[in-house]
Amino acid sequence: MENSIKKISSFRDFIYLYIDGFKNLTWGKPLWIIILLKLFIMFAILKVFFFPNFLNSRFDTNEEKSEYVSKELTKTHIY
Amino acid sequence: MNQIDMSLIDWSRAQFALTAIVHWLFVPLTLGLGLIVCIMESIYVKTGAEKWLRTTKFWMKLFGINFAIGVATGIILEFEFGTNWSNYSWFVGDIFGAPLAIEGIVAFFLEATFIAVMFFGWDKVSKKFHLASTWLTVGGATLSALWILIANAWMQYPAGMSFNPDTVRSEMTDFWAVALSPVATNKFFHTVISSWTLGAAFVLGVSAWFLLKKRERTFSLDSIKIACIVGFVGVVCSWVTGDGSAHQVAQKQPMKLAAMEGLYEGGTGVDLLAMGVLTPGKQYGDSKDPFIFKIPVPIPNFLSYLANRQFDSYVPGINNLVNGGYDTPQGKALSIEEKIERGKLAIGALADYSRAKKANNEPAKVEAKKILDENFAHFGYGYLKSPADAIPNVPLVFYSFHIMVILGGFFLILFPVVWFYSKKDKISKMKWLQWICILSVPLAYVTSQAGWVVAEVGRQPWAIQDILPVNAAISNINAASVQLTFFVFLILFAVLITAELKIMFKQIKIGPENKDVKNEEKLS
């Protein structure tokens, strides 16, 4: 059986491995839909609208960030 | 930050815990089932027996479902670091940067490249190349775990770093001290090897279900035999590495060990508890007996041995750790009150250093740096309001630890028993044992999650042990936004887990590919 199937011998064949694989998905199809939906929700919605990087969104330089964190950490009466 | 809302800390911790718990539903099955698939495919390549190809393909399919649903759930933790824990992220940036970058570049690309060959490459690459791809995919997943666990171990034991007051960041001074710290090596082996046990329990449970349904007898017995061997090796090694982890906890995080054992008053020659029931409402400083009842393990003074490798050695309890004054190899132990004072000195020195830097006052800078360096080991204590704040949630840590250990004992017995009864195919007629195997799947998850509860809740109040407590690590953001995203994640994760279970159950019900099943049964 193995001999009747064209084996991968080049980078092009390797790319076709992916293309054929995706074209012939059976049980994997819903999984890829879930993966793509999940990545979209995570990166296009959650990351953008709900999880901005706190320091990057407020300060431009590392000096500003370290000064801010230094101020935060040296205010000792937290409660 | 003067008035950090405790609900912000609690919601941020709850959100992180939720994400980590859900992430850890997927990871151990990837690591454990992955190894079993590798072994099954290796047998197929070595023997050429088609039944092993069929067996490999079935378990590989379940591996793929778990991998696909779980992929990238860990990235959400990084989102949370940047938004909810910005002081922490800045503080540890240089240390976390290296391991996470290596994880991203090496491990991720290894997995992403070879998983395609694993699933799309049957009959398109040689058997040996396919097998190599399977091993490399699982190896890549394990490498991913290695770098994440190194980063986590550093939070438990911040080795190989120095604090730079100019940048307010921890800087790595010794990569190997970080990567090969005894806490990191023990954590890696304990976590990965215990995941093999979980993977084995999963294979055992699903195979037992087929036997219960009187389907796929040969396939199930073959799978059970592999699972029992992997599971038994995994659980024995988990006990050994668990002992190593507990020894490291005793040395580096004695408060966590005291909480794991519910030990308020320490002493020499202390017994290890097999189980016990804590007195509800017991608090540090009250006169209540910590236990309603307790059962020690049959080996006397075993906690002393576990902690210091000497049966008559001293193990401090929670009261001793708070009050200090007992002997340690480094001298008399400091009380938490003294550590809080030293922590405040260090924090004050950091403030003085910043002021001196702005004023270009070099002598004042040098003096402040000297005080900071002398007291930096207790920096985080300066943020504690009272000594009681240094004590983690004792009941949660105690019960999680003992549940993990008891279930570890259960699996130590289960795998050889099932192997024995599967060897002569007696298990096919033993419904009670089949049911135990099925129930062992959720129990394996409980064991694995309980281990992480011990590691993470036991570390509290610290984000980084002794250096940065969670109340200083938090961002100054609105608690309501964290509450909102907590519930968004709750819905997202519920959908993901439902999808995983639905697709997984469907594929399990379908079973292995039916091509040549009858021939296979005859052959076997």
XYZ file of C-alpha atoms in Angstrom:
603
model
C 0.000 0.000 0.000
C 2.814 2.387 0.915
C 4.478 2.014 -2.474
C 1.333 3.060 -4.363
C 1.239 6.490 -2.692
C 3.508 9.370 -3.692
C 5.867 10.078 -0.831
C 7.100 13.520 0.152
C 10.431 14.325 -1.414
C 10.496 18.131 -1.640
C 9.370 21.269 0.164
C 6.562 21.601 -2.404
C 5.283 18.153 -1.480
C 5.425 19.215 2.134
C 3.199 22.234 1.405
C 0.789 19.962 -0.465
C 0.703 17.742 2.594
C -0.900 20.632 4.455
C -3.200 21.624 1.557
C -4.405 18.062 0.986
C -4.748 17.535 4.683
C -7.010 20.534 5.112
C -8.998 19.700 1.953
C -9.710 16.186 3.141
C -10.625 16.966 6.723
C -13.401 14.777 8.108
C -13.656 14.633 11.907
C -11.066 17.432 12.119
C -13.301 20.006 10.411
C -15.288 21.074 13.510
C -12.015 21.217 15.430
C -10.517 23.709 12.999
C -13.689 25.786 13.135
C -13.408 25.827 16.927
C -9.689 26.690 16.785
C -10.249 29.609 14.381
C -13.262 30.900 16.326
C -11.349 30.649 19.569
C -8.305 32.472 18.190
C -10.560 35.181 16.748
C -12.336 35.683 20.072
C -9.029 35.680 21.956
C -6.970 37.987 19.760
C -9.528 40.148 17.933
C -11.958 40.701 20.805
C -10.553 39.843 24.225
C -6.993 41.073 23.683
C -8.030 44.241 21.878
C -11.009 45.341 23.974
C -10.600 43.694 27.369
C -6.907 42.990 27.880
C -4.795 45.964 26.888
C -1.306 45.832 28.351
C -1.710 48.091 31.379
C 1.739 49.715 31.209
C 2.067 49.855 27.418
C -1.299 51.588 27.124
C -0.270 54.341 29.553
C 3.426 54.880 28.961
C 5.652 55.081 25.931
C 9.122 54.515 27.308
C 10.672 52.003 29.676
C 11.829 54.856 31.904
C 8.227 55.985 32.384
C 7.127 52.459 33.112
C 9.850 51.812 35.671
C 9.158 55.157 37.335
C 5.462 54.300 37.595
C 6.095 50.800 38.987
C 8.662 52.245 41.400
C 6.059 54.704 42.689
C 3.483 51.938 42.992
C 5.843 49.662 44.886
C 7.062 52.309 47.305
C 3.610 53.307 48.517
C 3.677 50.896 51.403
C 0.313 51.476 53.050
C -1.697 49.373 50.699
C -4.811 48.617 52.705
C -2.444 51.739 45.052
C -2.876 53.244 48.521
C -6.396 51.894 48.561
C -6.151 48.719 46.508
C -9.559 47.081 46.657
C -9.338 43.551 48.057
C -12.118 42.515 45.700
C -9.810 43.467 42.806
C -7.146 41.101 44.130
C -9.690 38.357 44.779
C -11.324 38.676 41.337
C -7.955 38.834 39.591
C -6.808 35.741 41.444
C -10.109 33.982 40.718
C -9.779 34.813 37.033
C -6.201 33.559 36.917
C -7.150 30.396 38.820
C -10.078 29.730 36.473
C -7.877 30.132 33.393
C -5.053 28.021 34.832
C -7.442 25.247 35.926
C -9.063 25.085 32.490
C -5.670 25.218 30.739
C -4.527 22.346 32.953
C -7.465 20.192 31.858
C -5.905 20.001 28.396
C -2.154 19.988 29.057
C -1.694 16.799 31.113
C -3.796 14.769 28.665
C -1.693 16.099 25.778
C 1.521 15.076 27.557
C 0.266 11.733 28.864
C -1.809 10.520 25.922
C 0.928 11.818 23.614
C 3.503 9.504 25.171
C 1.124 6.543 24.946
C 0.445 7.275 21.262
C 4.218 7.427 20.667
C 4.693 4.038 22.318
C 1.804 2.481 20.371
C 3.110 3.806 17.050
C 6.612 2.592 17.926
C 5.197 -0.909 18.451
C 3.406 -0.640 15.109
C 6.593 0.398 13.291
C 8.601 -2.354 15.005
C 6.076 -5.188 14.555
C 4.247 -4.026 11.427
C 1.021 -5.375 12.982
C -1.957 -3.545 11.526
C -3.868 -3.795 14.805
C -1.341 -1.402 16.357
C -1.844 1.028 13.476
C -5.570 0.997 14.172
C -4.987 1.402 17.896
C -2.524 4.249 17.345
C -4.877 6.072 14.982
C -7.765 5.944 17.436
C -5.812 7.337 20.378
C -4.108 9.847 18.108
C -7.543 11.108 17.110
C -8.479 11.710 20.767
C -5.062 13.325 21.303
C -5.797 15.639 18.360
C -9.212 16.646 19.715
C -7.734 17.518 23.103
C -4.767 19.313 21.523
C -6.982 21.365 19.207
C -9.498 22.458 21.837
C -6.790 23.244 24.366
C -4.332 24.988 22.081
C -3.582 28.606 23.028
C -5.654 28.568 26.231
C -2.373 29.281 28.048
C -1.934 32.530 26.121
C -4.900 33.947 28.067
C -2.735 33.727 31.181
C -0.232 36.038 29.469
C -3.037 38.500 28.659
C -3.931 38.518 32.345
C -0.310 39.124 33.377
C -0.158 42.238 31.211
C -3.518 43.666 32.260
C -4.235 42.530 35.815
C -0.720 41.940 37.116
C 1.304 44.721 35.515
C 3.533 45.444 38.523
C 4.426 41.778 38.631
C 4.967 41.593 34.849
C 7.308 44.543 34.937
C 9.101 43.275 38.034
C 9.837 39.822 36.538
C 10.089 40.802 32.874
C 13.712 39.868 32.304
C 13.436 36.537 34.068
C 10.225 35.407 32.385
C 11.292 36.760 28.996
C 13.980 34.143 28.315
C 12.104 30.932 29.145
C 8.877 32.108 27.506
C 10.716 33.219 24.356
C 12.431 29.830 24.088
C 9.081 28.147 24.679
C 7.476 30.205 21.928
C 10.195 29.763 19.343
C 11.503 26.234 19.813
C 8.650 24.263 21.288
C 5.755 25.885 19.466
C 7.358 25.573 16.024
C 8.368 21.997 16.733
C 4.768 21.133 17.621
C 3.183 23.166 14.819
C 5.419 21.640 12.125
C 5.270 18.012 13.056
C 1.652 17.779 14.177
C 0.652 18.257 10.519
C 2.767 15.253 9.528
C 1.281 13.355 12.432
C -2.294 13.845 11.230
C -1.977 14.428 7.487
C 1.111 12.355 6.788
C -0.186 8.768 7.102
C 0.836 7.000 3.860
C 2.531 10.163 2.606
C 5.767 9.859 4.540
C 7.665 6.750 5.524
C 6.613 4.894 8.660
C 9.789 5.922 10.435
C 9.472 9.590 9.480
C 5.872 9.571 10.687
C 6.944 7.986 13.946
C 9.699 10.599 14.347
C 7.092 13.334 13.747
C 4.850 11.907 16.452
C 7.711 11.786 18.956
C 8.811 15.322 17.982
C 5.278 16.706 18.414
C 4.958 15.200 21.864
C 8.561 16.206 22.649
C 7.701 19.770 21.600
C 4.695 19.798 23.925
C 6.910 18.534 26.748
C 9.521 21.197 25.968
C 6.756 23.809 26.140
C 5.874 22.527 29.578
C 9.553 22.632 30.606
C 9.948 26.370 30.004
C 6.609 27.268 31.578
C 7.460 25.159 34.619
C 10.887 26.806 34.895
C 9.137 30.184 34.997
C 6.675 28.918 37.601
C 9.471 27.364 39.684
C 11.236 30.727 39.739
C 8.129 32.231 41.355
C 8.425 29.585 44.087
C 12.193 29.986 44.431
C 13.578 33.137 42.807
C 17.149 31.959 42.093
C 19.728 33.343 39.660
C 18.522 36.949 39.757
C 19.408 40.359 41.096
C 17.118 43.335 41.516
C 18.012 46.478 39.582
C 16.574 49.562 41.351
C 17.195 51.700 38.246
C 14.825 49.682 36.094
C 12.766 48.241 39.003
C 13.170 44.836 37.401
C 14.651 41.515 38.355
C 17.536 40.691 36.053
C 18.810 37.225 35.322
C 22.379 36.799 36.562
C 22.658 33.065 36.013
C 20.480 31.337 33.391
C 21.427 27.857 34.612
C 20.584 28.738 38.211
C 17.091 29.601 36.956
C 16.717 26.675 34.532
C 18.296 23.979 36.709
C 17.257 25.099 40.164
C 16.294 22.096 42.314
C 12.738 23.436 42.487
C 12.524 23.686 38.674
C 13.931 20.211 37.992
C 11.676 18.549 40.572
C 8.654 20.508 39.363
C 9.294 19.577 35.733
C 9.691 15.857 36.333
C 6.856 15.680 38.857
C 4.429 17.577 36.639
C 5.255 15.866 33.349
C 5.511 12.361 34.773
C 2.271 12.716 36.731
C 0.681 13.781 33.427
C 1.703 10.402 32.003
C -0.357 8.844 34.791
C -3.347 10.974 33.836
C -2.968 9.974 30.182
C -2.762 6.323 31.239
C -5.887 6.645 33.393
C -7.699 8.169 30.401
C -6.735 5.242 28.143
C -7.679 2.812 30.900
C -11.076 4.452 31.400
C -12.006 4.631 27.719
C -10.819 1.055 27.099
C -12.818 -0.162 30.104
C -15.887 1.555 28.638
C -15.455 -0.493 25.434
C -15.217 -3.666 27.526
C -18.318 -2.664 29.461
C -20.130 -2.222 26.153
C -18.687 -5.553 24.957
C -16.936 -3.881 22.037
C -13.344 -3.863 20.755
C -12.020 -6.496 23.156
C -8.586 -6.952 21.568
C -8.088 -3.244 21.032
C -9.125 -2.535 24.635
C -6.880 -5.190 26.169
C -3.889 -4.026 24.122
C -4.554 -0.414 25.115
C -5.029 -1.343 28.775
C -1.689 -3.173 28.882
C 0.202 -0.166 27.511
C -1.725 2.195 29.809
C -0.960 0.062 32.869
C 2.773 0.016 32.155
C 2.943 3.781 31.424
C 0.648 4.546 34.355
C 2.594 2.409 36.831
C 5.964 3.817 35.773
C 4.410 7.295 35.909
C 2.893 6.903 39.340
C 6.057 5.361 40.870
C 8.176 8.171 39.422
C 5.562 10.706 40.597
C 5.975 9.428 44.156
C 9.763 9.750 43.891
C 9.658 13.231 42.350
C 6.852 14.214 44.720
C 9.129 13.343 47.627
C 11.801 15.538 46.024
C 9.292 18.367 45.553
C 8.128 18.152 49.163
C 11.757 18.226 50.356
C 12.335 21.365 48.282
C 9.151 22.928 49.687
C 10.419 22.208 53.212
C 13.714 23.928 52.428
C 12.474 26.883 50.349
C 8.822 27.395 51.394
C 8.441 26.069 54.958
C 5.125 27.899 55.459
C 3.677 25.983 52.511
C 4.829 22.682 54.038
C 3.300 23.621 57.410
C -0.015 24.398 55.655
C 0.163 21.126 53.666
C 0.343 19.259 56.973
C -1.863 21.557 59.074
C 1.162 21.825 61.361
C 0.764 24.743 63.765
C 3.294 23.644 66.411
C 6.445 22.116 64.987
C 9.138 20.126 66.757
C 11.718 17.410 66.298
C 10.743 13.998 64.996
C 7.434 15.086 63.475
C 5.003 12.545 61.991
C 3.627 12.844 58.469
C -0.168 12.670 58.338
C -1.935 10.138 56.146
C -5.207 12.006 56.621
C -7.049 14.149 59.123
C -9.985 16.467 59.605
C -9.160 20.053 60.488
C -11.057 21.956 63.146
C -13.361 24.345 61.253
C -12.608 28.019 61.892
C -9.155 27.353 63.324
C -7.062 30.538 63.004
C -3.465 31.359 63.742
C -3.118 32.463 67.370
C -6.286 30.878 68.771
C -6.199 28.010 71.268
C -8.272 25.529 69.243
C -6.779 22.122 68.497
C -5.972 22.162 64.743
C -7.484 18.700 64.216
C -10.738 16.956 65.032
C -8.822 13.778 64.312
C -5.670 12.806 62.451
C -4.072 9.585 61.241
C -0.271 9.573 60.858
C 1.490 7.368 58.300
C 2.882 4.177 59.865
C 6.514 5.359 59.574
C 7.275 7.451 62.711
C 8.875 10.911 62.309
C 8.454 10.729 58.542
C 7.724 14.447 58.054
C 11.095 15.251 59.653
C 12.772 12.822 57.261
C 10.881 14.202 54.271
C 11.784 17.782 55.203
C 15.442 17.373 56.170
C 16.359 13.748 55.385
C 16.822 13.099 59.112
C 14.187 11.398 61.264
C 14.985 13.459 64.371
C 15.245 16.853 62.657
C 13.245 19.957 63.520
C 10.274 20.971 61.359
C 8.769 24.392 62.105
C 5.001 24.771 62.291
C 2.951 27.845 61.404
C 3.303 29.344 64.913
C 7.077 28.767 64.881
C 7.445 30.331 61.450
C 5.462 33.381 62.576
C 7.294 33.765 65.886
C 10.791 32.763 64.676
C 13.592 32.067 67.130
C 14.260 28.420 66.217
C 17.649 27.293 64.910
C 18.326 27.040 61.192
C 21.584 26.339 59.314
C 21.719 30.112 58.670
C 21.254 30.999 62.369
C 18.179 31.915 64.422
C 15.012 32.184 62.331
C 13.527 35.663 62.097
C 9.940 36.267 63.138
C 7.497 37.509 60.502
C 7.334 40.825 62.441
C 11.099 41.223 61.968
C 10.812 40.299 58.308
C 8.056 42.902 57.875
C 10.333 45.535 59.407
C 13.201 44.528 57.095
C 10.828 44.551 54.147
C 9.725 48.079 55.008
C 13.387 49.096 55.214
C 13.971 47.659 51.733
C 10.901 49.399 50.273
C 11.937 52.668 51.925
C 15.445 52.227 50.506
C 13.997 51.777 47.015
C 12.059 55.026 47.462
C 15.218 56.782 48.748
C 17.185 55.422 45.817
C 14.679 56.845 43.325
C 14.721 60.236 45.053
C 18.539 60.276 45.186
C 18.703 59.328 41.515
C 16.441 62.223 40.552
C 18.471 64.611 42.722
C 21.724 63.263 41.249
C 22.889 62.571 44.801
C 25.416 59.769 44.298
C 26.346 59.152 48.000
C 22.649 58.902 48.947
C 22.106 56.484 46.063
C 24.956 54.255 47.237
C 23.660 54.288 50.805
C 20.091 53.474 49.713
C 21.324 50.652 47.441
C 23.307 49.187 50.360
C 20.218 49.116 52.603
C 18.101 47.713 49.766
C 20.584 44.892 49.056
C 20.909 44.027 52.755
C 17.146 43.690 53.158
C 16.014 42.636 49.691
C 15.514 38.992 50.738
C 12.535 40.248 52.792
C 11.358 42.949 50.369
C 7.859 41.509 49.961
C 7.190 41.269 53.697
C 7.052 45.066 53.781
C 3.676 44.882 52.053
C 2.105 42.605 54.687
C -0.225 44.217 57.173
C 0.266 41.620 59.897
C 2.142 38.310 60.382
C -1.098 36.394 59.800
C -1.028 37.647 56.193
C 1.971 35.373 55.562
C -0.149 32.252 56.163
C -1.899 30.649 53.165
C -5.388 29.126 53.265
C -4.559 26.115 55.453
C -7.688 23.960 54.880
C -7.524 24.326 51.091
C -3.809 23.464 50.966
C -4.095 20.661 53.545
C -7.031 18.864 51.909
C -5.655 19.352 48.364
C -2.314 17.864 49.398
C -3.851 14.859 51.113
C -6.372 14.226 48.334
C -3.466 14.249 45.867
C -1.436 11.831 47.990
C -4.357 9.461 48.691
C -5.291 9.339 45.003
C -1.607 8.823 44.179
C -1.805 5.733 46.401
C -5.002 4.624 44.642
C -3.290 4.779 41.231
C -0.238 2.958 42.595
C -2.552 0.001 43.341
C -4.906 0.384 40.363
C -2.425 -0.004 37.498
C -0.793 -3.293 38.635
C -4.191 -4.755 39.599
C -5.704 -3.928 36.195
C -2.558 -5.184 34.442
C -2.827 -8.479 36.323
C -6.480 -8.973 35.408
C -6.017 -7.840 31.811
C -3.084 -10.197 31.228
C -5.370 -13.233 31.208
C -8.356 -11.227 30.012
C -10.238 -11.650 33.282
C -11.060 -7.935 33.228
C -13.520 -8.465 30.358
C -15.840 -10.172 32.836
C -15.177 -7.897 35.828
C -17.720 -5.107 35.570
C -16.790 -3.611 38.943
C -13.163 -3.201 37.847
C -14.263 -1.739 34.522
C -16.323 0.834 36.419
C -13.367 1.664 38.686
C -11.239 2.216 35.576
C -13.884 4.554 34.119
C -14.155 6.490 37.385
C -10.357 6.745 37.566
C -10.463 9.265 34.665
C -12.070 12.107 36.696
C -10.027 11.034 39.724
C -6.825 11.502 37.718
C -7.905 15.057 36.904
C -8.748 15.716 40.566
C -5.254 14.486 41.539
C -3.551 16.664 38.956
C -5.538 19.801 39.799
C -5.077 19.226 43.541
C -1.312 19.233 42.976
C -1.501 22.664 41.404
C -3.735 23.961 44.200
C -1.038 22.890 46.688
C 1.675 24.591 44.616
C -0.149 27.850 43.946
C -2.453 28.398 46.941
C 0.325 27.150 49.206
C 2.599 29.911 47.889
C 0.166 32.645 48.961
C 0.360 35.506 49.778
C 3.294 35.557 47.374
C 3.327 36.090 43.635
C 7.114 35.696 43.950
C 8.155 33.940 47.144
C 9.224 36.473 49.811
C 9.800 39.197 47.183
C 6.410 40.278 45.868
C 3.000 39.537 47.403
C -0.119 39.543 45.235
C -1.343 42.837 46.741
C 1.772 44.584 45.373
C 1.798 42.662 42.096
C -1.683 43.794 41.041
C -2.490 46.548 38.515
C -4.415 49.557 39.683
C -7.484 48.812 37.572
C -11.215 48.644 38.091
C -12.444 45.467 39.796
C -15.639 45.586 37.712
C -13.680 45.069 34.480
C -11.999 41.987 35.976
C -15.398 40.666 37.105
C -16.766 41.140 33.593
C -13.891 39.284 31.925
C -14.098 36.558 34.570
C -17.637 35.777 33.429
C -16.689 36.125 29.750
C -14.029 33.464 30.342
C -16.445 31.331 32.307
C -18.781 31.236 29.287
C -15.934 30.762 26.789
C -14.404 27.926 28.784
C -17.776 26.275 29.360
C -18.337 26.292 25.585
C -14.830 24.910 24.934
C -15.151 22.133 27.503
C -18.621 21.220 26.230
C -17.270 21.110 22.669
C -14.320 18.972 23.778
C -16.525 16.504 25.631
C -19.098 16.344 22.843
C -16.571 15.714 20.071
C -14.520 13.365 22.255
C -17.552 11.280 23.320
C -18.767 11.107 19.733
C -15.418 9.782 18.505
C -15.163 7.345 21.408
C -18.638 6.004 20.605
C -17.626 5.585 16.947
C -14.522 3.744 18.142
C -11.438 2.771 16.154
C -11.710 2.683 12.376
C -13.747 -0.363 11.418
C -11.677 -1.352 8.408
C -10.571 -4.968 8.840
C -11.906 -5.200 12.372
C -13.087 -8.751 11.923
C -9.764 -9.825 10.458
C -7.973 -8.119 13.322
C -10.080 -9.928 15.902
C -9.352 -13.224 14.174
C -5.663 -12.450 13.916
C -5.421 -11.657 17.589
